[in-house]
Amino acid sequence: MGGAPTYPVSVLFLRPVHNKRLFAIPLLGILARLIMIIPHIIVVYVLQILVLLTQLFLWLIVLLTGHYPKWGYAFVGGYIRWNTRLLAWMFGLTDQYPPFQLKN
């Protein structure tokens, strides 16, 4: 088996050359990020409920077949990627606003 294993989530944060100045102001920057993140919080919360409901029957599929379904792998991995991008932006690890998508 040549090559590195592939995982649904890979994390790489490059330090931005120029930070956005609004987010550098301590209280104003945090408040601006909290307001901008509200739509993402709503969508990610709904996705979290869907992932939890999906996991209720995915374990049975894995138990009976011995394999995780590709659609379940893509859905759960996409949720984890989205949530990671969202938290990275919220905590200031990146200045790139997270897209509304489950894919990379």
Short mmCIF file of C-alpha atoms in Angstrom, two decimals:
data_model
loop_
_atom_site.label_atom_id
_atom_site.label_comp_id
_atom_site.label_asym_id
_atom_site.label_seq_id
_atom_site.Cartn_x
_atom_site.Cartn_y
_atom_site.Cartn_z
CA MET A 1 0.00 0.00 0.00
CA GLY A 2 1.97 2.96 -1.24
CA GLY A 3 1.31 6.51 -0.22
CA ALA A 4 -0.05 8.23 2.81
CA PRO A 5 -3.51 7.37 4.11
CA THR A 6 -6.30 9.77 3.24
CA TYR A 7 -8.49 11.19 5.96
CA PRO A 8 -11.72 13.19 5.68
CA VAL A 9 -10.13 16.13 7.47
CA SER A 10 -6.76 17.74 6.98
CA VAL A 11 -5.86 20.91 8.83
CA LEU A 12 -3.34 23.43 7.53
CA PHE A 13 -3.28 27.07 8.60
CA LEU A 14 -1.00 29.41 6.73
CA ARG A 15 -0.13 32.63 8.48
CA PRO A 16 -1.69 35.51 6.52
CA VAL A 17 0.70 38.13 5.18
CA HIS A 18 -1.67 40.98 6.09
CA ASN A 19 -4.30 40.59 8.79
CA LYS A 20 -7.58 42.40 8.44
CA ARG A 21 -7.42 45.46 10.64
CA LEU A 22 -11.04 45.40 11.88
CA PHE A 23 -10.52 42.03 13.55
CA ALA A 24 -7.37 43.25 15.30
CA ILE A 25 -9.35 45.61 17.54
CA PRO A 26 -9.98 43.49 20.66
CA LEU A 27 -13.67 43.90 21.48
CA LEU A 28 -14.87 45.23 18.13
CA GLY A 29 -13.17 42.43 16.23
CA ILE A 30 -14.72 39.72 18.39
CA LEU A 31 -18.15 41.33 18.17
CA ALA A 32 -17.88 41.64 14.38
CA ARG A 33 -16.92 37.98 14.05
CA LEU A 34 -19.78 36.89 16.32
CA ILE A 35 -22.31 38.80 14.22
CA MET A 36 -20.87 37.51 10.94
CA ILE A 37 -20.91 33.92 12.15
CA ILE A 38 -24.63 33.75 13.06
CA PRO A 39 -25.77 32.21 9.71
CA HIS A 40 -23.05 29.56 9.97
CA ILE A 41 -24.04 28.70 13.54
CA ILE A 42 -27.64 28.07 12.45
CA VAL A 43 -26.64 25.85 9.52
CA VAL A 44 -23.97 23.95 11.47
CA TYR A 45 -26.43 23.33 14.32
CA VAL A 46 -28.94 21.79 11.89
CA LEU A 47 -26.14 19.73 10.31
CA GLN A 48 -25.06 18.55 13.75
CA ILE A 49 -28.56 17.24 14.44
CA LEU A 50 -28.60 15.51 11.03
CA VAL A 51 -25.18 13.94 11.67
CA LEU A 52 -26.34 12.65 15.05
CA LEU A 53 -29.49 11.16 13.50
CA THR A 54 -27.45 9.66 10.67
CA GLN A 55 -25.04 8.06 13.13
CA LEU A 56 -27.96 6.28 14.81
CA PHE A 57 -28.33 3.95 11.83
CA LEU A 58 -24.87 4.16 10.25
CA TRP A 59 -23.44 2.06 13.08
CA LEU A 60 -25.83 -0.74 12.06
CA ILE A 61 -24.69 -0.57 8.43
CA VAL A 62 -21.06 -0.72 9.56
CA LEU A 63 -21.84 -3.61 11.90
CA LEU A 64 -23.57 -5.66 9.19
CA THR A 65 -21.39 -4.87 6.18
CA GLY A 66 -18.05 -4.05 7.81
CA HIS A 67 -17.72 -0.87 5.72
CA TYR A 68 -18.66 2.74 6.28
CA PRO A 69 -20.87 3.92 3.37
CA LYS A 70 -19.27 6.49 1.07
CA TRP A 71 -22.20 8.88 1.39
CA GLY A 72 -22.01 8.72 5.20
CA TYR A 73 -18.25 9.20 5.13
CA ALA A 74 -18.62 12.25 2.87
CA PHE A 75 -21.45 13.74 4.95
CA VAL A 76 -19.83 13.32 8.37
CA GLY A 77 -16.41 14.35 7.04
CA GLY A 78 -17.93 17.41 5.39
CA TYR A 79 -19.57 18.42 8.65
CA ILE A 80 -16.27 18.06 10.51
CA ARG A 81 -14.44 20.10 7.83
CA TRP A 82 -17.07 22.87 7.92
CA ASN A 83 -17.04 23.04 11.70
CA THR A 84 -13.22 23.13 11.77
CA ARG A 85 -13.09 25.95 9.20
CA LEU A 86 -15.72 27.84 11.17
CA LEU A 87 -13.89 27.51 14.48
CA ALA A 88 -10.54 28.37 12.88
CA TRP A 89 -12.00 31.59 11.49
CA MET A 90 -13.74 32.40 14.75
CA PHE A 91 -10.57 31.97 16.81
CA GLY A 92 -8.51 34.04 14.36
CA LEU A 93 -6.35 31.24 12.97
CA THR A 94 -7.27 32.33 9.44
CA ASP A 95 -8.75 35.44 7.85
CA GLN A 96 -10.58 33.53 5.11
CA TYR A 97 -14.34 33.58 5.80
CA PRO A 98 -15.56 29.96 5.74
CA PRO A 99 -17.67 28.96 2.73
CA PHE A 100 -21.13 27.43 3.07
CA GLN A 101 -20.19 23.98 1.78
CA LEU A 102 -19.42 20.50 2.99
CA LYS A 103 -16.62 19.97 0.46
CA ASN A 104 -13.11 21.41 0.63
#
